Each structure stands twice: as structure tokens, then as C-alpha cells.
């Protein structure tokens, strides 16, 4: 495996592990990271020792995918923090399958125990005609209220949240989730609102954001010089060579910026506290590892979760298409090499992607045939990377945008099933197209659980369901290799 790709995978995996399991287990993060990275290390060692042309033994392909997830789970369970030390005030035991995922958007303060008088006030917040409460379970960072929902989830959440605020002020943050048994329950967690004003001062850091933009402009321009075929070693004697890297740099950064601004604008619309977009500059590979924003307050409902999640990929996709079309029109045709690479701008095989093949044939016409590849213009390569970024973010797994979208559409339980299916589908695709192997590895290392919205029960409307299916259709046409029948129709295969 390429060193830089392995480094990218290692950084990405460490950040995911640190964010997802640090609060629930005492097992050191670096041990969990090492377990998850073991398959990549094994495959890299094989390639380094016998060469890339020698196929991996079947045991090395399948074995790590079986052993490492099991070991990962056992290590988490071995170091799992005791979250059930608090006792229930009711003689009825709560269903074990209804354990909630507690939201911790900010470092949570210790939850003050509720005395007998306060418990009476808490029960009075749940009118029997809205939510008939059966049992209250106390935990170190949450109070779980189990019962029977007697009205719509949206009406129940609004009424009970108002009652909790009237009785307890801003002490609690109210969450409505669906348990694994299919029954909604309420969870009361510490409310970070008291610290919001202090955190707000540190939330937006325009100087840092601008500095990262300028740094990424430099790194992507340097990489763009190499993509344009210029000699970067002449930079000292001829600084004007940097102009040749600007088309790639500006096109790629514009696509990434519009993607993140889509998220940012939607978050601001729903009054969700979010950071400015931050770019990640690197002086190698593609010149950047992308950009991101962080949301520092919980998502109010599944509607907001859907809108914030889909806004980025759709905005980025719309921005990508003009760059890609213009770049393809200015690209050249070259002979198809014996071995092509998914990210090779000098000889890209359009058959890797159904959408790319259609757009390439549209712009290049009869010149694009069966045994030809595309020497991408730097702007076209930036547009192609825009498709890659859109597809990766739309993967319906875990905390990716696609994972949020299917969570909002189908609920958390069904989204977990969809995530597992998506992982194996991408793995099957990687067996046909080795360029997707890195994607398959990343998706298998990524947690499939997504943080719930405050009201995580109320379903979406039909329009948003349609838009969600449309987003998944965009994912399919980007990553689906060109079928033989369509390749023959386009005269490229």
C-alpha cells in the first residue's frame, strides 16, 4: 500500500477511534487503533515483501476482517466503563435492549442526583395522555424515563421538554430516542448551555480558518504544478511556475469550500453551533486531506440532521460538475496503459465510474474509444476528486454524511443495518476494482453508530425521503463501474 495512503488511513482511523470509544472504555486508544490498522499493516507488508503483482492469499484477505473486529470488540468490553452503578427507583427492571446512546456534545458535568421530591416533580412532567411513564433509571450521566407514547413524537417531545424546563430550568437537556425494542424513551442529560457563552467565544476562529486556507492554497498549488507536468524543482529560479498549479488548486479548494459551506449554512439555519470550515493542508499526495466543520451543539431533530447532512454533498456535487465538464473538454486522449490507477491524472480509465464515463463521452466524443484513457487537465482532475469526495461522504456508514442521511430517513436501528450492508458491498466492489480497497478498509474501521438527534423519533416527510434516495442514487452512479452493455453503447468498452 502506498505510504501516503497508509499514513492517511492511520490518521483517519486514530481520529475516529478517539472520538467514538474514548468515553466508553478504559482500553488505551492506541491499542484499539493498532488492532484496526493490523489488516492494512499485513497487506502493506505483503506488498513490500513480494511485490504488488503477487495476489494476496485468501487467508490474508478474509482473516483480518474476521479476527480484528472480534478482538476490537473484546478489548472495548474488557475496558468498558461502568455506566450502570446507579439504581432504579422502580421495582420494574428496564428492558436491557433499550439502553440509550447518551449525547455528549460538550464535556458533561456530573449529573446531580434527584431526591424524592424532585422525582415526584419529574414524574409530573409526563402527563399520562402524552407519555405514560413506567420506570425511571438513574445513571451517572443520564436519567432514563421509560414509558408508553400516547401521541405523536413531535407533540410529546415539545410538551415534555417545556414541562422539564418549567420544573428544572436549564439543568437538563431532553432527548427522545427509540430503543432497540422499538419503543421510544426519554433521556435527561446534563445541559451544556450554561457554558455556551464562554465556548461561543472560542467557537469561531477566523484567523485560524484563514491561515489554513492560505496554507492549503500553497500545498495544493505545489501539487498542481506537478499534475500540470511542470518541474517543481525550477521553482527557486522561476517562481512563475506556480501559476500552472493554480487551476487545480483553486478548482479543488472551491469544491471543498462549497461542500463545507453547505453544511455550515444549514447548521446556522437550524441554530446549531458550528465552527467555520477548516482546511487540512498536506505537502504531498493531493495537497490536502479535505476540509471539515465541527458542530458543537446537538441536532434538534431528524429533519435538521437530514438537511445539514445532505446540504454539503449536494452543494459540492453541483459545484463539481461545471469544473469537471470544462476540464474534460480541455483534456487529451492517450493510449490505455496495461495497468491503470484510480487516481492517475495522466491516464485515467473512465470505466471506473458510470457518471465519469458518460460525462467524458459527452465532452470528448468519438475520440474516446475502447483502448483509450484520459490525460486529465488539472481542473478536470480537481473535478474528478470532487466526485470522489462526494461519493465518499455519501457512503451510508456511521458518521459520514450518508450515514447521517440514512439515520434521518430510517431511524438509528435500520441505519446500522444499512451501514453493515454498505460495508460488504464496497468490499465486493473492491474485489472487482482494486482502487476501492482503501475505501473498503476505511469503512470497516469506521464505527456504524451515529449520535442521535434530540428528537430522534419523528420521521421525515416524503420530499426529504425522495431527496435522500436521490443522494444515494448519485453515490451509485459515481462508484458503479460501467456495465458492459453501457460501455458498448458508449463505444468505450
Short mmCIF file of C-alpha atoms in Angstrom, two decimals:
data_model
loop_
_atom_site.label_atom_id
_atom_site.label_comp_id
_atom_site.label_asym_id
_atom_site.label_seq_id
_atom_site.Cartn_x
_atom_site.Cartn_y
_atom_site.Cartn_z
CA UNK A 1 0.00 0.00 0.00
CA UNK A 2 1.27 3.46 -0.88
CA UNK A 3 2.98 5.08 2.12
CA UNK A 4 0.95 8.27 1.96
CA UNK A 5 -2.33 6.38 1.70
CA UNK A 6 -1.32 4.27 4.67
CA UNK A 7 -0.46 7.43 6.62
CA UNK A 8 -3.82 8.98 5.71
CA UNK A 9 -5.63 5.83 6.75
CA UNK A 10 -3.74 5.72 10.05
CA UNK A 11 -4.54 9.33 10.95
CA UNK A 12 -8.17 8.96 9.93
CA UNK A 13 -8.58 5.72 11.90
CA UNK A 14 -6.98 7.17 15.04
CA UNK A 15 -9.29 10.20 15.00
CA UNK A 16 -12.34 8.01 14.52
CA UNK A 17 -11.35 5.65 17.35
CA UNK A 18 -10.52 8.51 19.71
CA UNK A 19 -13.85 10.22 19.06
CA UNK A 20 -16.06 7.13 19.16
CA UNK A 21 -14.80 4.97 22.05
CA UNK A 22 -12.67 7.15 24.33
CA UNK A 23 -15.64 7.93 26.60
CA UNK A 24 -16.93 4.36 26.90
CA UNK A 25 -13.84 2.25 27.58
CA UNK A 26 -10.60 2.40 29.57
CA UNK A 27 -8.71 0.43 26.93
CA UNK A 28 -5.98 2.73 25.55
CA UNK A 29 -6.89 4.29 22.23
CA UNK A 30 -3.55 3.36 20.68
CA UNK A 31 -4.19 -0.36 21.32
CA UNK A 32 -7.61 -0.19 19.64
CA UNK A 33 -6.05 1.77 16.78
CA UNK A 34 -3.33 -0.85 16.37
CA UNK A 35 -5.92 -3.63 16.16
CA UNK A 36 -7.90 -1.81 13.49
CA UNK A 37 -4.79 -0.99 11.49
CA UNK A 38 -3.50 -4.57 11.59
CA UNK A 39 -5.09 -5.60 8.25
CA UNK A 40 -3.54 -2.60 6.49
CA UNK A 41 -0.15 -3.37 8.05
CA UNK A 42 -0.38 -7.02 6.98
CA UNK A 43 -1.31 -6.17 3.41
CA UNK A 44 1.37 -3.47 3.19
CA UNK A 45 4.00 -5.89 4.47
CA UNK A 46 2.93 -8.46 1.88
CA UNK A 47 3.20 -5.94 -0.96
CA UNK A 48 6.58 -4.71 0.32
CA UNK A 49 7.99 -8.24 0.58
CA UNK A 50 6.67 -9.97 -2.57
CA UNK A 51 5.63 -7.04 -4.78
CA UNK A 52 2.28 -5.61 -5.90
CA UNK A 53 1.84 -8.14 -8.73
CA UNK A 54 1.62 -11.15 -6.41
CA UNK A 55 -2.02 -11.67 -5.27
CA UNK A 56 -2.79 -11.86 -1.56
CA UNK A 57 -3.54 -15.33 -0.16
CA UNK A 58 -7.22 -15.77 0.64
CA UNK A 59 -6.46 -16.19 4.35
CA UNK A 60 -4.78 -12.76 4.44
CA UNK A 61 -7.75 -11.18 2.66
CA UNK A 62 -10.54 -12.64 4.81
CA UNK A 63 -8.76 -13.47 8.08
CA UNK A 64 -8.04 -9.90 9.29
CA UNK A 65 -11.66 -8.89 8.62
CA UNK A 66 -12.81 -11.67 10.94
CA UNK A 67 -10.19 -11.61 13.71
CA UNK A 68 -9.63 -7.87 14.13
CA UNK A 69 -13.27 -6.76 14.61
CA UNK A 70 -13.78 -9.53 17.20
CA UNK A 71 -10.60 -8.55 19.06
CA UNK A 72 -11.57 -4.87 18.82
CA UNK A 73 -14.97 -5.58 20.39
CA UNK A 74 -13.46 -7.73 23.15
CA UNK A 75 -10.95 -5.01 24.06
CA UNK A 76 -13.73 -2.43 24.29
CA UNK A 77 -15.80 -4.72 26.52
CA UNK A 78 -12.78 -5.50 28.68
CA UNK A 79 -12.20 -1.83 29.43
CA UNK A 80 -15.82 -0.67 29.33
CA UNK A 81 -16.65 1.93 31.93
CA UNK A 82 -19.30 1.02 34.47
CA UNK A 83 -22.30 3.07 33.43
CA UNK A 84 -24.89 1.21 35.46
CA UNK A 85 -23.83 1.97 39.04
CA UNK A 86 -26.97 3.99 39.71
CA UNK A 87 -30.01 2.12 40.84
CA UNK A 88 -33.55 2.40 39.61
CA UNK A 89 -36.23 3.83 41.88
CA UNK A 90 -38.81 1.44 40.50
CA UNK A 91 -39.19 -2.26 41.21
CA UNK A 92 -39.67 -2.90 37.50
CA UNK A 93 -36.42 -3.53 35.62
CA UNK A 94 -35.98 -1.59 32.40
CA UNK A 95 -35.59 -3.60 29.20
CA UNK A 96 -31.90 -4.34 28.58
CA UNK A 97 -32.39 -3.83 24.85
CA UNK A 98 -33.39 -0.20 25.39
CA UNK A 99 -30.04 1.15 26.56
CA UNK A 100 -29.67 4.62 25.05
CA UNK A 101 -26.75 6.30 23.38
CA UNK A 102 -26.15 9.37 25.54
CA UNK A 103 -25.27 12.53 23.63
CA UNK A 104 -22.16 14.33 24.89
CA UNK A 105 -21.67 17.30 22.61
CA UNK A 106 -19.62 19.10 25.27
CA UNK A 107 -17.68 17.71 28.26
CA UNK A 108 -20.57 16.69 30.52
CA UNK A 109 -20.82 17.86 34.10
CA UNK A 110 -21.67 15.30 36.80
CA UNK A 111 -25.43 14.80 36.99
CA UNK A 112 -26.75 15.84 40.43
CA UNK A 113 -28.79 13.01 41.96
CA UNK A 114 -32.55 13.57 42.04
CA UNK A 115 -34.07 13.37 45.50
CA UNK A 116 -37.53 12.01 46.29
CA UNK A 117 -39.30 15.38 45.95
CA UNK A 118 -37.61 16.07 42.62
CA UNK A 119 -38.58 12.64 41.34
CA UNK A 120 -42.20 13.49 42.02
CA UNK A 121 -41.74 16.72 40.05
CA UNK A 122 -40.09 14.73 37.25
CA UNK A 123 -42.97 12.27 37.02
CA UNK A 124 -45.43 15.16 36.91
CA UNK A 125 -43.66 16.40 33.78
CA UNK A 126 -45.01 13.36 31.92
CA UNK A 127 -48.82 13.68 31.56
CA UNK A 128 -50.45 10.27 31.17
CA UNK A 129 -52.21 11.43 27.99
CA UNK A 130 -48.84 12.36 26.42
CA UNK A 131 -46.36 9.79 27.72
CA UNK A 132 -47.39 7.29 30.39
CA UNK A 133 -44.21 6.78 32.41
CA UNK A 134 -43.45 3.27 33.71
CA UNK A 135 -39.97 3.41 35.12
CA UNK A 136 -37.09 5.79 35.86
CA UNK A 137 -33.50 4.59 35.67
CA UNK A 138 -30.61 6.65 37.03
CA UNK A 139 -27.13 6.62 35.51
CA UNK A 140 -24.02 8.73 36.15
CA UNK A 141 -24.67 10.93 33.11
CA UNK A 142 -28.35 10.41 32.34
CA UNK A 143 -31.82 9.89 33.77
CA UNK A 144 -33.74 7.43 31.59
CA UNK A 145 -37.54 7.57 31.57
CA UNK A 146 -39.31 4.53 30.09
CA UNK A 147 -42.98 4.54 29.26
CA UNK A 148 -45.71 4.43 26.63
CA UNK A 149 -46.07 7.13 23.96
CA UNK A 150 -49.72 8.22 23.58
CA UNK A 151 -49.46 10.98 20.97
CA UNK A 152 -47.19 11.95 18.07
CA UNK A 153 -43.45 12.02 18.88
CA UNK A 154 -43.13 15.69 17.87
CA UNK A 155 -46.02 16.79 20.13
CA UNK A 156 -44.79 14.65 23.02
CA UNK A 157 -41.24 15.93 22.80
CA UNK A 158 -42.33 19.57 22.64
CA UNK A 159 -44.72 19.24 25.60
CA UNK A 160 -42.40 17.27 27.86
CA UNK A 161 -39.39 19.45 27.09
CA UNK A 162 -41.43 22.51 28.09
CA UNK A 163 -42.53 20.77 31.30
CA UNK A 164 -38.95 19.80 32.18
CA UNK A 165 -37.74 23.36 31.58
CA UNK A 166 -40.57 24.76 33.72
CA UNK A 167 -39.68 22.46 36.63
CA UNK A 168 -35.87 22.27 36.37
CA UNK A 169 -34.86 25.27 34.27
CA UNK A 170 -31.82 24.64 32.07
CA UNK A 171 -30.48 21.84 34.23
CA UNK A 172 -31.38 19.06 31.77
CA UNK A 173 -31.24 18.51 28.04
CA UNK A 174 -34.16 16.34 26.91
CA UNK A 175 -33.59 13.55 24.37
CA UNK A 176 -36.26 11.35 22.75
CA UNK A 177 -34.86 8.13 21.29
CA UNK A 178 -36.13 4.81 20.02
CA UNK A 179 -34.90 1.77 21.91
CA UNK A 180 -33.85 -1.47 20.26
CA UNK A 181 -37.26 -2.85 21.23
CA UNK A 182 -38.90 -0.20 19.04
CA UNK A 183 -40.37 1.80 21.94
CA UNK A 184 -39.49 5.50 22.41
CA UNK A 185 -37.96 6.60 25.71
CA UNK A 186 -36.83 9.94 27.14
CA UNK A 187 -33.34 10.64 28.45
CA UNK A 188 -32.33 13.65 30.54
CA UNK A 189 -28.64 14.55 30.25
CA UNK A 190 -26.59 17.48 31.63
CA UNK A 191 -27.26 20.64 29.68
CA UNK A 192 -24.08 22.39 28.47
CA UNK A 193 -25.99 25.62 27.79
CA UNK A 194 -24.55 27.25 30.91
CA UNK A 195 -21.09 27.06 29.34
CA UNK A 196 -22.26 28.04 25.87
CA UNK A 197 -21.45 31.73 26.17
CA UNK A 198 -17.86 31.03 27.16
CA UNK A 199 -17.45 28.36 24.48
CA UNK A 200 -19.00 30.64 21.87
CA UNK A 201 -16.06 33.00 22.18
CA UNK A 202 -13.69 30.19 21.15
CA UNK A 203 -16.01 28.60 18.60
CA UNK A 204 -15.25 30.68 15.52
CA UNK A 205 -11.56 31.27 14.88
CA UNK A 206 -11.40 33.24 11.64
CA UNK A 207 -7.62 33.77 11.89
CA UNK A 208 -7.04 30.02 12.17
CA UNK A 209 -9.51 29.29 9.36
CA UNK A 210 -7.89 31.87 7.08
CA UNK A 211 -4.41 30.60 7.90
CA UNK A 212 -5.41 27.05 6.97
CA UNK A 213 -6.94 28.30 3.73
CA UNK A 214 -3.70 30.05 2.76
CA UNK A 215 -1.58 27.06 3.75
CA UNK A 216 -3.81 24.72 1.73
CA UNK A 217 -3.64 27.10 -1.22
CA UNK A 218 0.15 26.76 -1.13
CA UNK A 219 0.24 22.97 -0.79
CA UNK A 220 -2.41 22.33 -3.46
CA UNK A 221 -0.70 24.77 -5.83
CA UNK A 222 2.60 22.91 -5.45
CA UNK A 223 0.85 19.60 -6.15
CA UNK A 224 -0.99 21.27 -9.03
CA UNK A 225 2.34 22.19 -10.62
CA UNK A 226 3.28 18.52 -10.66
CA UNK A 227 -0.13 17.50 -12.04
CA UNK A 228 0.29 20.07 -14.82
CA UNK A 229 3.55 18.36 -15.79
CA UNK A 230 5.84 21.24 -14.80
CA UNK A 231 9.14 20.78 -12.99
CA UNK A 232 8.71 21.87 -9.38
CA UNK A 233 12.49 21.91 -8.87
CA UNK A 234 12.68 25.06 -11.03
CA UNK A 235 10.54 26.98 -8.53
CA UNK A 236 13.58 28.70 -7.00
CA UNK A 237 14.78 30.13 -10.30
CA UNK A 238 11.34 30.58 -11.88
CA UNK A 239 8.56 31.37 -9.37
CA UNK A 240 6.12 31.87 -12.24
CA UNK A 241 5.82 28.07 -12.48
CA UNK A 242 3.34 28.32 -9.60
CA UNK A 243 0.77 29.80 -11.98
CA UNK A 244 0.49 26.39 -13.61
CA UNK A 245 -0.64 24.90 -10.29
CA UNK A 246 -3.36 27.45 -9.57
CA UNK A 247 -6.09 25.93 -11.83
CA UNK A 248 -6.01 22.66 -9.91
CA UNK A 249 -5.66 24.39 -6.54
CA UNK A 250 -8.47 26.90 -6.98
CA UNK A 251 -10.87 24.36 -8.52
CA UNK A 252 -10.33 21.76 -5.78
CA UNK A 253 -10.49 24.28 -2.92
CA UNK A 254 -13.65 25.84 -4.35
CA UNK A 255 -15.36 22.44 -4.48
CA UNK A 256 -14.31 21.58 -0.92
CA UNK A 257 -15.27 25.03 0.37
CA UNK A 258 -18.74 24.90 -1.19
CA UNK A 259 -19.26 21.42 0.27
CA UNK A 260 -18.44 22.59 3.79
CA UNK A 261 -20.32 25.88 3.41
CA UNK A 262 -23.38 23.81 2.55
CA UNK A 263 -23.09 22.10 5.94
CA UNK A 264 -22.30 25.37 7.68
CA UNK A 265 -25.25 27.27 6.18
CA UNK A 266 -27.72 24.51 7.06
CA UNK A 267 -26.36 24.34 10.60
CA UNK A 268 -26.74 28.08 11.02
CA UNK A 269 -30.32 27.87 9.68
CA UNK A 270 -31.21 25.43 12.47
CA UNK A 271 -29.25 27.48 15.03
CA UNK A 272 -26.75 24.66 15.55
CA UNK A 273 -23.44 25.98 16.82
CA UNK A 274 -20.74 25.09 14.29
CA UNK A 275 -17.16 26.08 13.59
CA UNK A 276 -16.02 27.73 10.40
CA UNK A 277 -14.76 25.35 7.69
CA UNK A 278 -11.18 24.28 8.35
CA UNK A 279 -8.95 23.01 5.53
CA UNK A 280 -6.29 20.35 6.12
CA UNK A 281 -3.09 21.18 4.18
CA UNK A 282 -0.52 18.50 3.40
CA UNK A 283 2.62 18.99 1.27
CA UNK A 284 2.17 15.67 -0.59
CA UNK A 285 -0.44 13.38 -2.14
CA UNK A 286 -3.30 15.66 -3.32
CA UNK A 287 -2.14 18.74 -1.41
CA UNK A 288 -4.97 18.47 1.13
CA UNK A 289 -6.87 15.90 3.15
CA UNK A 290 -10.07 17.91 2.65
CA UNK A 291 -11.94 20.27 4.92
CA UNK A 292 -14.35 19.93 7.83
CA UNK A 293 -16.60 21.75 10.25
CA UNK A 294 -17.48 20.72 13.79
CA UNK A 295 -20.94 21.03 15.28
CA UNK A 296 -20.75 21.93 18.96
CA UNK A 297 -24.43 21.65 19.88
CA UNK A 298 -26.89 18.78 19.45
CA UNK A 299 -29.09 18.42 16.38
CA UNK A 300 -32.70 19.18 17.33
CA UNK A 301 -34.46 16.52 15.22
CA UNK A 302 -34.07 14.13 12.28
CA UNK A 303 -35.27 16.79 9.84
CA UNK A 304 -32.38 19.06 10.83
CA UNK A 305 -29.97 16.10 10.79
CA UNK A 306 -31.04 15.29 7.24
CA UNK A 307 -30.84 18.87 5.96
CA UNK A 308 -27.43 19.58 7.47
CA UNK A 309 -26.02 16.26 6.25
CA UNK A 310 -27.29 16.40 2.67
CA UNK A 311 -26.52 20.09 2.13
CA UNK A 312 -22.76 19.50 1.89
CA UNK A 313 -22.63 16.66 -0.66
CA UNK A 314 -25.33 18.17 -2.87
CA UNK A 315 -23.69 21.62 -2.86
CA UNK A 316 -20.28 20.08 -3.54
CA UNK A 317 -21.68 17.87 -6.32
CA UNK A 318 -23.37 20.82 -8.04
CA UNK A 319 -20.10 22.79 -7.84
CA UNK A 320 -18.11 19.80 -9.16
CA UNK A 321 -19.98 19.25 -12.43
CA UNK A 322 -19.04 22.56 -14.18
CA UNK A 323 -15.36 22.16 -13.26
CA UNK A 324 -15.37 18.56 -14.45
CA UNK A 325 -17.11 19.32 -17.76
CA UNK A 326 -14.79 22.24 -18.57
CA UNK A 327 -11.73 20.25 -17.57
CA UNK A 328 -12.76 17.23 -19.65
CA UNK A 329 -13.31 19.45 -22.68
CA UNK A 330 -9.69 20.60 -22.31
CA UNK A 331 -8.23 17.17 -21.61
CA UNK A 332 -6.47 14.93 -24.14
CA UNK A 333 -6.80 11.29 -25.17
CA UNK A 334 -3.91 8.88 -24.54
CA UNK A 335 -3.47 5.12 -25.05
CA UNK A 336 -4.86 2.99 -22.24
CA UNK A 337 -1.95 1.58 -20.16
CA UNK A 338 -1.82 -2.06 -19.19
CA UNK A 339 -2.28 -1.19 -15.52
CA UNK A 340 -4.32 1.91 -14.71
CA UNK A 341 -4.68 3.66 -11.37
CA UNK A 342 -7.88 5.14 -9.98
CA UNK A 343 -6.12 8.42 -9.12
CA UNK A 344 -3.81 8.63 -12.13
CA UNK A 345 -4.45 12.01 -13.80
CA UNK A 346 -2.17 11.18 -16.74
CA UNK A 347 -4.10 8.12 -17.93
CA UNK A 348 -7.46 7.79 -16.18
CA UNK A 349 -9.70 4.96 -17.34
CA UNK A 350 -13.25 6.43 -17.42
CA UNK A 351 -14.75 2.95 -16.99
CA UNK A 352 -14.09 3.22 -13.24
CA UNK A 353 -17.23 5.34 -12.87
CA UNK A 354 -20.51 5.28 -14.76
CA UNK A 355 -21.06 9.03 -14.30
CA UNK A 356 -17.48 9.86 -15.27
CA UNK A 357 -17.77 7.72 -18.41
CA UNK A 358 -20.99 9.42 -19.51
CA UNK A 359 -19.62 12.92 -18.93
CA UNK A 360 -16.31 12.03 -20.61
CA UNK A 361 -18.08 10.69 -23.70
CA UNK A 362 -20.28 13.77 -23.79
CA UNK A 363 -17.30 16.15 -23.79
CA UNK A 364 -14.71 14.13 -25.76
CA UNK A 365 -16.99 12.43 -28.27
CA UNK A 366 -15.70 9.87 -30.76
CA UNK A 367 -12.07 10.38 -29.71
CA UNK A 368 -12.75 8.36 -26.56
CA UNK A 369 -12.76 4.69 -27.55
CA UNK A 370 -12.21 1.25 -26.08
CA UNK A 371 -8.42 1.34 -25.78
CA UNK A 372 -8.02 4.96 -24.74
CA UNK A 373 -7.65 6.79 -21.45
CA UNK A 374 -7.83 10.46 -20.49
CA UNK A 375 -4.89 12.71 -19.70
CA UNK A 376 -6.84 14.96 -17.37
CA UNK A 377 -6.50 18.71 -17.39
CA UNK A 378 -5.69 19.84 -13.81
CA UNK A 379 -9.20 21.31 -13.49
CA UNK A 380 -10.69 18.00 -14.68
CA UNK A 381 -8.63 16.15 -12.08
CA UNK A 382 -9.94 18.51 -9.40
CA UNK A 383 -13.48 17.83 -10.66
CA UNK A 384 -12.84 14.09 -10.57
CA UNK A 385 -11.64 14.42 -6.97
CA UNK A 386 -14.85 16.33 -6.29
CA UNK A 387 -16.78 13.24 -7.41
CA UNK A 388 -14.60 11.07 -5.16
CA UNK A 389 -15.22 13.36 -2.17
CA UNK A 390 -18.96 13.40 -2.86
CA UNK A 391 -19.12 9.61 -3.14
CA UNK A 392 -17.04 9.01 -0.01
CA UNK A 393 -19.19 11.39 2.02
CA UNK A 394 -22.42 9.83 0.72
CA UNK A 395 -21.40 6.34 1.85
CA UNK A 396 -24.28 5.32 4.18
CA UNK A 397 -21.97 4.36 7.05
CA UNK A 398 -21.65 5.73 10.58
CA UNK A 399 -20.76 9.39 10.94
CA UNK A 400 -20.29 10.11 7.25
CA UNK A 401 -22.88 12.37 5.62
CA UNK A 402 -24.51 9.32 4.04
CA UNK A 403 -24.70 7.64 7.44
CA UNK A 404 -26.47 10.70 8.85
CA UNK A 405 -28.85 10.72 5.86
CA UNK A 406 -29.97 7.09 6.23
CA UNK A 407 -30.20 7.61 10.01
CA UNK A 408 -32.57 10.54 9.44
CA UNK A 409 -34.56 8.60 6.83
CA UNK A 410 -34.92 5.22 8.51
CA UNK A 411 -34.01 5.68 12.16
CA UNK A 412 -30.91 4.60 14.03
CA UNK A 413 -31.64 0.86 14.17
CA UNK A 414 -32.23 0.45 10.43
CA UNK A 415 -29.32 2.75 9.65
CA UNK A 416 -26.98 0.33 11.45
CA UNK A 417 -28.20 -2.50 9.20
CA UNK A 418 -27.75 -0.33 6.09
CA UNK A 419 -24.22 0.55 7.23
CA UNK A 420 -23.25 -3.09 7.56
CA UNK A 421 -24.64 -3.93 4.12
CA UNK A 422 -22.85 -0.94 2.57
CA UNK A 423 -19.53 -2.07 4.05
CA UNK A 424 -19.75 -5.50 2.42
CA UNK A 425 -20.97 -4.09 -0.89
CA UNK A 426 -17.94 -1.81 -1.10
CA UNK A 427 -15.70 -4.74 -0.16
CA UNK A 428 -17.24 -6.76 -3.01
CA UNK A 429 -16.68 -3.80 -5.32
CA UNK A 430 -13.04 -3.69 -4.22
CA UNK A 431 -12.60 -7.28 -5.40
CA UNK A 432 -13.62 -6.11 -8.88
CA UNK A 433 -11.91 -2.72 -8.75
CA UNK A 434 -8.79 -2.79 -6.50
CA UNK A 435 -8.83 1.01 -6.38
CA UNK A 436 -11.75 0.79 -3.93
CA UNK A 437 -9.84 -1.37 -1.45
CA UNK A 438 -8.75 1.65 0.60
CA UNK A 439 -12.37 2.78 0.81
CA UNK A 440 -13.43 -0.68 1.98
CA UNK A 441 -10.76 -0.63 4.70
CA UNK A 442 -11.78 2.82 5.93
CA UNK A 443 -15.46 1.88 6.05
CA UNK A 444 -14.77 -1.31 8.01
CA UNK A 445 -12.76 0.67 10.56
CA UNK A 446 -15.43 3.33 10.91
CA UNK A 447 -17.99 2.96 13.74
CA UNK A 448 -21.50 2.39 12.41
CA UNK A 449 -23.23 4.10 15.34
CA UNK A 450 -24.37 7.68 14.83
CA UNK A 451 -25.17 10.18 17.57
CA UNK A 452 -28.94 10.67 17.87
CA UNK A 453 -30.80 13.94 17.47
CA UNK A 454 -32.63 15.35 20.47
CA UNK A 455 -35.91 14.21 18.94
CA UNK A 456 -34.71 11.08 17.19
CA UNK A 457 -38.15 9.53 16.67
CA UNK A 458 -40.17 11.91 14.48
CA UNK A 459 -39.91 10.74 10.86
CA UNK A 460 -39.15 12.77 7.73
CA UNK A 461 -41.61 13.96 5.12
CA UNK A 462 -41.93 12.42 1.65
CA UNK A 463 -39.89 15.15 -0.07
CA UNK A 464 -36.87 14.55 2.14
CA UNK A 465 -37.18 10.80 1.70
CA UNK A 466 -37.09 11.35 -2.07
CA UNK A 467 -34.05 13.63 -1.82
CA UNK A 468 -32.30 11.04 0.34
CA UNK A 469 -32.89 8.34 -2.27
CA UNK A 470 -31.67 10.75 -4.95
CA UNK A 471 -28.45 11.30 -2.98
CA UNK A 472 -27.91 7.54 -2.74
CA UNK A 473 -28.54 7.28 -6.49
CA UNK A 474 -25.80 9.87 -7.07
CA UNK A 475 -23.48 7.70 -4.96
CA UNK A 476 -24.27 4.65 -7.09
CA UNK A 477 -23.65 6.32 -10.46
CA UNK A 478 -20.33 7.68 -9.20
CA UNK A 479 -18.86 4.44 -7.82
CA UNK A 480 -20.53 1.93 -10.13
CA UNK A 481 -18.14 0.67 -12.84
CA UNK A 482 -19.52 0.94 -16.35
CA UNK A 483 -21.59 -2.19 -17.20
CA UNK A 484 -20.60 -3.93 -20.43
CA UNK A 485 -23.87 -3.08 -22.16
CA UNK A 486 -23.50 0.64 -21.45
CA UNK A 487 -19.78 0.54 -22.33
CA UNK A 488 -20.65 -0.91 -25.74
CA UNK A 489 -23.37 1.68 -26.18
CA UNK A 490 -20.88 4.47 -25.43
CA UNK A 491 -18.26 2.70 -27.57
CA UNK A 492 -15.71 2.69 -24.76
CA UNK A 493 -15.66 -0.98 -23.93
#
